[in-house]
Amino acid sequence: MSFNYSADKNMLLNKTILITGASDGIGKVCAKTFANYGATVVLLGRDQNKLEQVYDEIEKLQPGKVIIHPLDFKTAAINDFQTLAASLNEQFNSLDGLIHNAALLGARSPIEFYPDQDWSDLMQVNVNAVFRLTQVLLPALGKSSDARIIFTSSSVGRVGRAFWGAYAVSKFAIEGLMQTLAEEVENTTGIRVNSLNPGGTRTNMRRDAYPAENPETQPSAESIMPVYLYLMSPEARTIHGQALNVRGFKAQA
Ligand code: NDP
């Protein structure tokens, strides 16, 4: 049975949450959901036009609650991340949530023949950008009394699987980053850090990974939002340093 959570309509009021890969798939639905529960959402993505469409959808329902920041993680330099952080610092007192969701899938190929360019691109987008964004935003997250970082993982980031190459390795790296950071911030900040494996979800990435599959057999991004909302809720305050799964998710006392 899927996880049910009914959040107060204003649960995320006065919270600012940044979502990467907010132009499509899970990230887009996450941004809309958080805005719907009162959050101000900062949308990051590489495609300005797609981000503007999401902006318009949110702005129509929740005016004044959304800003966009186009950034291509494949080509972004360290100073692009610093510029983003400086711009957020000017606009907000603190940051209450960081959802690391953007990722590339890359080739499915044996390691022996894995394309070198895909390896570099995936490490850049799925790992290096996640590290850099986390690093520049930690001061703003540390100013919040109750901040959350969710790293997006995958089942192949927990147990390796043949032919998943750099994608699997990048998700293992994300788990390592999550664990390392969780221990560092546990006693000195109000930041709670976890990884979440959304499980098979009906998005472009899933379709690319399983082209022969009927997409309708997979849950929608909307259907997994109760877990994301719960992880941003006051009840989830004690969840920290954990590798979580949407499938079979249970509230923790
Ligand atoms: P999608 O491919 O639908 O969306 C990925 C998002 O990341 C898009 O917004 C995309 O932008 C963005 N993105 C890709 N490359 C870059 C880049 N270079 N710079 C900035 N943004 C970029 O994927 P999902 O929604 O399915 O996946 C979301 C997360 O969930 C990922 O971390 C994925 O690994 C994970 N996941 C997904 C599963 C699934 O079944 N869907 C299963 C397990 C894990 P654009 O719109 O321009 O393409």
mmCIF file of C-alpha atoms and ligand atoms in Angstrom:
data_model
loop_
_atom_site.group_PDB
_atom_site.id
_atom_site.type_symbol
_atom_site.label_atom_id
_atom_site.label_comp_id
_atom_site.label_asym_id
_atom_site.label_seq_id
_atom_site.Cartn_x
_atom_site.Cartn_y
_atom_site.Cartn_z
ATOM 1 C CA MET A 1 0.000 0.000 0.000
ATOM 2 C CA SER A 2 1.347 3.457 -0.833
ATOM 3 C CA PHE A 3 2.192 5.957 1.873
ATOM 4 C CA ASN A 4 -0.514 8.428 2.804
ATOM 5 C CA TYR A 5 0.147 11.756 4.421
ATOM 6 C CA SER A 6 -2.233 14.629 4.810
ATOM 7 C CA ALA A 7 -0.287 17.774 5.414
ATOM 8 C CA ASP A 8 -1.729 21.014 6.702
ATOM 9 C CA LYS A 9 -2.394 23.284 3.704
ATOM 10 C CA ASN A 10 0.013 25.881 5.153
ATOM 11 C CA MET A 11 2.671 23.434 6.287
ATOM 12 C CA LEU A 12 5.405 25.001 4.155
ATOM 13 C CA LEU A 13 4.373 28.628 4.557
ATOM 14 C CA ASN A 14 7.420 30.904 5.011
ATOM 15 C CA LYS A 15 9.734 28.110 3.837
ATOM 16 C CA THR A 16 12.017 28.518 0.849
ATOM 17 C CA ILE A 17 12.876 25.312 -0.973
ATOM 18 C CA LEU A 18 15.194 24.880 -3.949
ATOM 19 C CA ILE A 19 14.520 21.996 -6.325
ATOM 20 C CA THR A 20 16.986 20.953 -9.034
ATOM 21 C CA GLY A 21 15.681 19.431 -12.246
ATOM 22 C CA ALA A 22 12.419 21.279 -11.639
ATOM 23 C CA SER A 23 11.608 21.562 -15.345
ATOM 24 C CA ASP A 24 10.223 18.050 -15.700
ATOM 25 C CA GLY A 25 9.402 14.718 -14.092
ATOM 26 C CA ILE A 26 9.577 14.299 -10.341
ATOM 27 C CA GLY A 27 11.251 17.677 -9.744
ATOM 28 C CA LYS A 28 8.515 19.594 -11.525
ATOM 29 C CA VAL A 29 5.754 17.880 -9.555
ATOM 30 C CA CYS A 30 7.723 18.367 -6.348
ATOM 31 C CA ALA A 31 7.991 22.117 -6.992
ATOM 32 C CA LYS A 32 4.268 22.416 -7.711
ATOM 33 C CA THR A 33 3.402 20.365 -4.637
ATOM 34 C CA PHE A 34 5.606 22.349 -2.261
ATOM 35 C CA ALA A 35 4.261 25.646 -3.624
ATOM 36 C CA ASN A 36 0.754 24.297 -3.135
ATOM 37 C CA TYR A 37 1.539 23.810 0.551
ATOM 38 C CA GLY A 38 2.770 27.383 0.927
ATOM 39 C CA ALA A 39 6.495 27.196 0.143
ATOM 40 C CA THR A 40 8.384 29.651 -1.992
ATOM 41 C CA VAL A 41 10.122 27.469 -4.546
ATOM 42 C CA VAL A 42 13.347 28.109 -6.431
ATOM 43 C CA LEU A 43 13.369 26.143 -9.682
ATOM 44 C CA LEU A 44 16.717 25.063 -11.109
ATOM 45 C CA GLY A 45 17.102 23.449 -14.500
ATOM 46 C CA ARG A 46 19.007 23.658 -17.756
ATOM 47 C CA ASP A 47 16.118 24.603 -20.053
ATOM 48 C CA GLN A 48 14.859 28.150 -19.569
ATOM 49 C CA ASN A 49 11.708 27.622 -21.664
ATOM 50 C CA LYS A 50 10.630 24.557 -19.719
ATOM 51 C CA LEU A 51 11.359 26.298 -16.432
ATOM 52 C CA GLU A 52 9.241 29.256 -17.544
ATOM 53 C CA GLN A 53 6.324 26.924 -18.252
ATOM 54 C CA VAL A 54 6.546 25.500 -14.721
ATOM 55 C CA TYR A 55 6.921 29.047 -13.398
ATOM 56 C CA ASP A 56 3.705 30.076 -15.168
ATOM 57 C CA GLU A 57 1.791 27.072 -13.828
ATOM 58 C CA ILE A 58 2.828 27.808 -10.245
ATOM 59 C CA GLU A 59 2.503 31.575 -10.533
ATOM 60 C CA LYS A 60 -1.085 31.214 -11.755
ATOM 61 C CA LEU A 61 -2.115 29.291 -8.627
ATOM 62 C CA GLN A 62 0.348 30.677 -6.059
ATOM 63 C CA PRO A 63 1.351 34.181 -7.146
ATOM 64 C CA GLY A 64 4.697 35.442 -5.883
ATOM 65 C CA LYS A 65 5.860 32.027 -4.691
ATOM 66 C CA VAL A 66 8.234 30.989 -7.428
ATOM 67 C CA ILE A 67 11.545 32.039 -8.911
ATOM 68 C CA ILE A 68 13.589 30.342 -11.611
ATOM 69 C CA HIS A 69 17.313 30.032 -12.007
ATOM 70 C CA PRO A 70 18.478 28.364 -15.225
ATOM 71 C CA LEU A 71 21.749 26.486 -14.767
ATOM 72 C CA ASP A 72 23.171 23.649 -16.840
ATOM 73 C CA PHE A 73 25.009 21.391 -14.439
ATOM 74 C CA LYS A 74 27.045 19.919 -17.280
ATOM 75 C CA THR A 75 28.769 23.211 -18.052
ATOM 76 C CA ALA A 76 28.324 25.226 -14.841
ATOM 77 C CA ALA A 77 31.546 26.524 -13.302
ATOM 78 C CA ILE A 78 32.152 27.021 -9.593
ATOM 79 C CA ASN A 79 31.439 30.749 -9.859
ATOM 80 C CA ASP A 80 27.994 29.999 -11.375
ATOM 81 C CA PHE A 81 27.116 28.180 -8.171
ATOM 82 C CA GLN A 82 28.532 31.044 -6.096
ATOM 83 C CA THR A 83 26.472 33.556 -8.089
ATOM 84 C CA LEU A 84 23.347 31.513 -7.440
ATOM 85 C CA ALA A 85 24.063 31.377 -3.713
ATOM 86 C CA ALA A 86 24.746 35.127 -3.580
ATOM 87 C CA SER A 87 21.512 35.861 -5.411
ATOM 88 C CA LEU A 88 19.515 33.671 -3.001
ATOM 89 C CA ASN A 89 21.217 35.306 -0.013
ATOM 90 C CA GLU A 90 20.028 38.688 -1.280
ATOM 91 C CA GLN A 91 16.448 37.493 -1.643
ATOM 92 C CA PHE A 92 15.987 35.229 1.385
ATOM 93 C CA ASN A 93 17.135 35.173 5.008
ATOM 94 C CA SER A 94 17.684 31.433 4.897
ATOM 95 C CA LEU A 95 17.034 28.306 2.863
ATOM 96 C CA ASP A 96 14.781 25.622 4.362
ATOM 97 C CA GLY A 97 15.013 22.867 1.788
ATOM 98 C CA LEU A 98 17.301 21.597 -0.956
ATOM 99 C CA ILE A 99 15.995 18.808 -3.166
ATOM 100 C CA HIS A 100 18.806 17.375 -5.256
ATOM 101 C CA ASN A 101 16.732 15.812 -7.994
ATOM 102 C CA ALA A 102 18.322 16.597 -11.392
ATOM 103 C CA ALA A 103 20.218 13.709 -12.949
ATOM 104 C CA LEU A 104 21.259 12.179 -16.232
ATOM 105 C CA LEU A 105 20.722 8.509 -17.076
ATOM 106 C CA GLY A 106 23.474 7.954 -19.669
ATOM 107 C CA ALA A 107 24.205 4.803 -21.607
ATOM 108 C CA ARG A 108 23.276 1.321 -20.471
ATOM 109 C CA SER A 109 26.415 -0.544 -21.400
ATOM 110 C CA PRO A 110 28.985 -2.896 -19.936
ATOM 111 C CA ILE A 111 31.803 -1.071 -18.174
ATOM 112 C CA GLU A 112 34.197 -2.413 -20.809
ATOM 113 C CA PHE A 113 32.444 -0.407 -23.519
ATOM 114 C CA TYR A 114 30.974 2.408 -21.440
ATOM 115 C CA PRO A 115 31.267 5.710 -23.386
ATOM 116 C CA ASP A 116 33.870 7.954 -21.799
ATOM 117 C CA GLN A 117 31.876 11.123 -22.543
ATOM 118 C CA ASP A 118 28.804 9.755 -20.748
ATOM 119 C CA TRP A 119 30.967 8.848 -17.767
ATOM 120 C CA SER A 120 32.296 12.430 -17.535
ATOM 121 C CA ASP A 121 28.885 14.019 -18.095
ATOM 122 C CA LEU A 122 27.200 11.899 -15.450
ATOM 123 C CA MET A 123 29.892 12.538 -12.886
ATOM 124 C CA GLN A 124 29.587 16.256 -13.635
ATOM 125 C CA VAL A 125 25.790 16.455 -13.426
ATOM 126 C CA ASN A 126 24.953 13.704 -10.929
ATOM 127 C CA VAL A 127 27.873 14.149 -8.519
ATOM 128 C CA ASN A 128 30.061 17.250 -8.964
ATOM 129 C CA ALA A 129 27.161 19.680 -9.348
ATOM 130 C CA VAL A 130 25.439 18.139 -6.333
ATOM 131 C CA PHE A 131 28.570 18.615 -4.236
ATOM 132 C CA ARG A 132 29.075 22.197 -5.418
ATOM 133 C CA LEU A 133 25.481 23.235 -4.940
ATOM 134 C CA THR A 134 25.418 21.711 -1.470
ATOM 135 C CA GLN A 135 28.654 23.452 -0.533
ATOM 136 C CA VAL A 136 27.562 26.942 -1.600
ATOM 137 C CA LEU A 137 24.117 26.599 -0.012
ATOM 138 C CA LEU A 138 25.150 25.140 3.347
ATOM 139 C CA PRO A 139 25.524 28.590 4.978
ATOM 140 C CA ALA A 140 21.949 29.557 3.966
ATOM 141 C CA LEU A 141 20.604 26.163 5.057
ATOM 142 C CA GLY A 142 22.449 26.551 8.367
ATOM 143 C CA LYS A 143 20.534 29.777 9.026
ATOM 144 C CA SER A 144 17.226 27.879 9.019
ATOM 145 C CA SER A 145 16.128 26.396 12.326
ATOM 146 C CA ASP A 146 14.800 23.334 10.499
ATOM 147 C CA ALA A 147 16.270 22.667 7.063
ATOM 148 C CA ARG A 148 16.147 19.535 4.958
ATOM 149 C CA ILE A 149 18.404 18.197 2.231
ATOM 150 C CA ILE A 150 17.088 15.321 0.160
ATOM 151 C CA PHE A 151 19.540 13.600 -2.161
ATOM 152 C CA THR A 152 17.811 11.570 -4.858
ATOM 153 C CA SER A 153 19.109 8.046 -5.103
ATOM 154 C CA SER A 154 18.102 4.889 -6.934
ATOM 155 C CA SER A 155 17.981 1.174 -6.283
ATOM 156 C CA VAL A 156 21.162 0.897 -8.385
ATOM 157 C CA GLY A 157 22.852 3.357 -6.033
ATOM 158 C CA ARG A 158 22.459 0.886 -3.206
ATOM 159 C CA VAL A 159 23.249 -2.409 -4.963
ATOM 160 C CA GLY A 160 25.182 -2.298 -8.225
ATOM 161 C CA ARG A 161 23.574 -3.674 -11.384
ATOM 162 C CA ALA A 162 25.194 -4.768 -14.641
ATOM 163 C CA PHE A 163 25.068 -2.256 -17.497
ATOM 164 C CA TRP A 164 23.952 0.714 -15.364
ATOM 165 C CA GLY A 165 27.505 2.127 -15.513
ATOM 166 C CA ALA A 166 28.050 5.730 -14.433
ATOM 167 C CA TYR A 167 24.427 6.177 -13.340
ATOM 168 C CA ALA A 168 24.771 3.470 -10.686
ATOM 169 C CA VAL A 169 28.224 4.685 -9.640
ATOM 170 C CA SER A 170 27.023 8.294 -9.412
ATOM 171 C CA LYS A 171 24.148 7.284 -7.145
ATOM 172 C CA PHE A 172 26.551 5.343 -4.892
ATOM 173 C CA ALA A 173 28.567 8.572 -4.671
ATOM 174 C CA ILE A 174 25.421 10.446 -3.669
ATOM 175 C CA GLU A 175 24.830 7.983 -0.835
ATOM 176 C CA GLY A 176 28.408 8.589 0.337
ATOM 177 C CA LEU A 177 27.952 12.352 0.176
ATOM 178 C CA MET A 178 24.705 12.070 2.119
ATOM 179 C CA GLN A 179 26.263 9.962 4.893
ATOM 180 C CA THR A 180 29.371 12.126 5.174
ATOM 181 C CA LEU A 181 27.421 15.385 5.298
ATOM 182 C CA ALA A 182 24.806 13.986 7.679
ATOM 183 C CA GLU A 183 27.456 13.188 10.251
ATOM 184 C CA GLU A 184 29.132 16.575 9.814
ATOM 185 C CA VAL A 185 26.014 18.693 10.359
ATOM 186 C CA GLU A 186 24.176 16.517 12.876
ATOM 187 C CA ASN A 187 25.224 18.253 16.089
ATOM 188 C CA THR A 188 26.023 21.733 14.865
ATOM 189 C CA THR A 189 23.103 22.719 12.634
ATOM 190 C CA GLY A 190 19.358 22.241 12.206
ATOM 191 C CA ILE A 191 19.922 20.600 8.820
ATOM 192 C CA ARG A 192 18.552 17.074 8.395
ATOM 193 C CA VAL A 193 20.043 15.124 5.513
ATOM 194 C CA ASN A 194 18.724 11.956 3.847
ATOM 195 C CA SER A 195 18.676 10.180 0.517
ATOM 196 C CA LEU A 196 15.477 9.027 -1.126
ATOM 197 C CA ASN A 197 14.992 6.443 -3.842
ATOM 198 C CA PRO A 198 11.752 7.395 -5.598
ATOM 199 C CA GLY A 199 11.467 3.949 -7.185
ATOM 200 C CA GLY A 200 10.152 3.432 -10.701
ATOM 201 C CA THR A 201 8.165 6.547 -11.602
ATOM 202 C CA ARG A 202 6.429 7.472 -14.858
ATOM 203 C CA THR A 203 8.839 10.103 -16.269
ATOM 204 C CA ASN A 204 11.029 10.657 -19.322
ATOM 205 C CA MET A 205 13.961 9.051 -17.537
ATOM 206 C CA ARG A 206 12.016 5.893 -16.744
ATOM 207 C CA ARG A 207 10.828 5.732 -20.361
ATOM 208 C CA ASP A 208 14.401 6.068 -21.605
ATOM 209 C CA ALA A 209 15.605 3.379 -19.198
ATOM 210 C CA TYR A 210 12.820 0.923 -20.049
ATOM 211 C CA PRO A 211 11.636 1.735 -23.605
ATOM 212 C CA ALA A 212 9.691 -1.512 -23.948
ATOM 213 C CA GLU A 213 7.689 -0.961 -20.767
ATOM 214 C CA ASN A 214 4.125 0.323 -20.733
ATOM 215 C CA PRO A 215 4.521 3.644 -18.837
ATOM 216 C CA GLU A 216 1.085 3.215 -17.298
ATOM 217 C CA THR A 217 2.438 0.368 -15.168
ATOM 218 C CA GLN A 218 4.523 2.906 -13.221
ATOM 219 C CA PRO A 219 3.213 5.252 -10.533
ATOM 220 C CA SER A 220 2.927 8.920 -11.410
ATOM 221 C CA ALA A 221 5.190 11.519 -9.829
ATOM 222 C CA GLU A 222 2.090 12.964 -8.147
ATOM 223 C CA SER A 223 1.423 9.667 -6.374
ATOM 224 C CA ILE A 224 4.798 9.694 -4.593
ATOM 225 C CA MET A 225 4.497 13.263 -3.295
ATOM 226 C CA PRO A 226 3.147 12.264 0.154
ATOM 227 C CA VAL A 227 6.628 10.915 0.974
ATOM 228 C CA TYR A 228 8.343 14.117 -0.190
ATOM 229 C CA LEU A 229 5.874 16.244 1.785
ATOM 230 C CA TYR A 230 6.300 14.118 4.892
ATOM 231 C CA LEU A 231 10.086 14.435 4.686
ATOM 232 C CA MET A 232 9.662 18.235 4.692
ATOM 233 C CA SER A 233 7.223 18.126 7.617
ATOM 234 C CA PRO A 234 7.932 18.859 11.286
ATOM 235 C CA GLU A 235 7.176 15.168 12.039
ATOM 236 C CA ALA A 236 10.214 14.115 10.000
ATOM 237 C CA ARG A 237 12.551 16.282 12.110
ATOM 238 C CA THR A 238 14.318 13.261 13.579
ATOM 239 C CA ILE A 239 14.948 11.440 10.301
ATOM 240 C CA HIS A 240 18.608 11.973 9.527
ATOM 241 C CA GLY A 241 21.403 10.189 7.691
ATOM 242 C CA GLN A 242 19.073 7.561 6.291
ATOM 243 C CA ALA A 243 18.822 5.907 2.872
ATOM 244 C CA LEU A 244 15.049 5.961 2.349
ATOM 245 C CA ASN A 245 12.745 4.395 -0.229
ATOM 246 C CA VAL A 246 9.389 5.655 -1.467
ATOM 247 C CA ARG A 247 8.247 2.051 -1.927
ATOM 248 C CA GLY A 248 7.225 0.674 1.444
ATOM 249 C CA PHE A 249 7.827 4.039 3.129
ATOM 250 C CA LYS A 250 6.514 4.328 6.679
ATOM 251 C CA ALA A 251 6.301 7.319 8.986
ATOM 252 C CA GLN A 252 8.960 7.163 11.704
ATOM 253 C CA ALA A 253 8.136 7.943 15.317
HETATM 254 P P1 NDP B 1 13.590 13.333 -15.733
HETATM 255 O O1 NDP B 1 14.568 12.962 -16.766
HETATM 256 O O2 NDP B 1 12.145 13.309 -16.032
HETATM 257 O O3 NDP B 1 13.945 14.756 -15.133
HETATM 258 C C1 NDP B 1 15.282 15.065 -14.815
HETATM 259 C C2 NDP B 1 15.393 16.543 -14.512
HETATM 260 O O4 NDP B 1 16.798 16.852 -14.391
HETATM 261 C C3 NDP B 1 14.841 17.402 -15.638
HETATM 262 O O5 NDP B 1 14.297 18.576 -15.088
HETATM 263 C C4 NDP B 1 16.097 17.711 -16.432
HETATM 264 O O6 NDP B 1 16.016 18.862 -17.245
HETATM 265 C C5 NDP B 1 17.090 17.909 -15.298
HETATM 266 N N1 NDP B 1 18.459 17.861 -15.793
HETATM 267 C C6 NDP B 1 19.021 16.906 -16.571
HETATM 268 N N2 NDP B 1 20.258 17.260 -16.912
HETATM 269 C C7 NDP B 1 20.509 18.463 -16.338
HETATM 270 C C8 NDP B 1 21.605 19.370 -16.349
HETATM 271 N N3 NDP B 1 22.693 19.108 -17.074
HETATM 272 N N4 NDP B 1 21.510 20.515 -15.650
HETATM 273 C C9 NDP B 1 20.386 20.815 -14.963
HETATM 274 N N5 NDP B 1 19.294 20.020 -14.930
HETATM 275 C C10 NDP B 1 19.352 18.863 -15.615
HETATM 276 O O7 NDP B 1 13.936 12.360 -14.503
HETATM 277 P P2 NDP B 1 13.068 11.881 -13.252
HETATM 278 O O8 NDP B 1 12.094 12.920 -12.850
HETATM 279 O O9 NDP B 1 12.626 10.514 -13.527
HETATM 280 O O10 NDP B 1 14.225 11.749 -12.167
HETATM 281 C C11 NDP B 1 14.364 12.585 -11.049
HETATM 282 C C12 NDP B 1 15.351 11.956 -10.107
HETATM 283 O O11 NDP B 1 14.842 10.696 -9.648
HETATM 284 C C13 NDP B 1 16.712 11.657 -10.718
HETATM 285 O O12 NDP B 1 17.719 11.921 -9.776
HETATM 286 C C14 NDP B 1 16.655 10.166 -11.024
HETATM 287 O O13 NDP B 1 17.928 9.587 -11.034
HETATM 288 C C15 NDP B 1 15.807 9.683 -9.860
HETATM 289 N N6 NDP B 1 15.134 8.394 -10.074
HETATM 290 C C16 NDP B 1 14.112 8.312 -10.973
HETATM 291 C C17 NDP B 1 13.451 7.110 -11.154
HETATM 292 C C18 NDP B 1 12.313 6.960 -12.121
HETATM 293 O O14 NDP B 1 11.822 5.818 -12.295
HETATM 294 N N7 NDP B 1 11.836 8.011 -12.762
HETATM 295 C C19 NDP B 1 13.832 5.915 -10.385
HETATM 296 C C20 NDP B 1 14.906 6.110 -9.461
HETATM 297 C C21 NDP B 1 15.523 7.317 -9.319
HETATM 298 P P3 NDP B 1 15.299 18.838 -18.714
HETATM 299 O O15 NDP B 1 13.843 19.095 -18.427
HETATM 300 O O16 NDP B 1 15.958 19.936 -19.447
HETATM 301 O O17 NDP B 1 15.543 17.480 -19.305
#
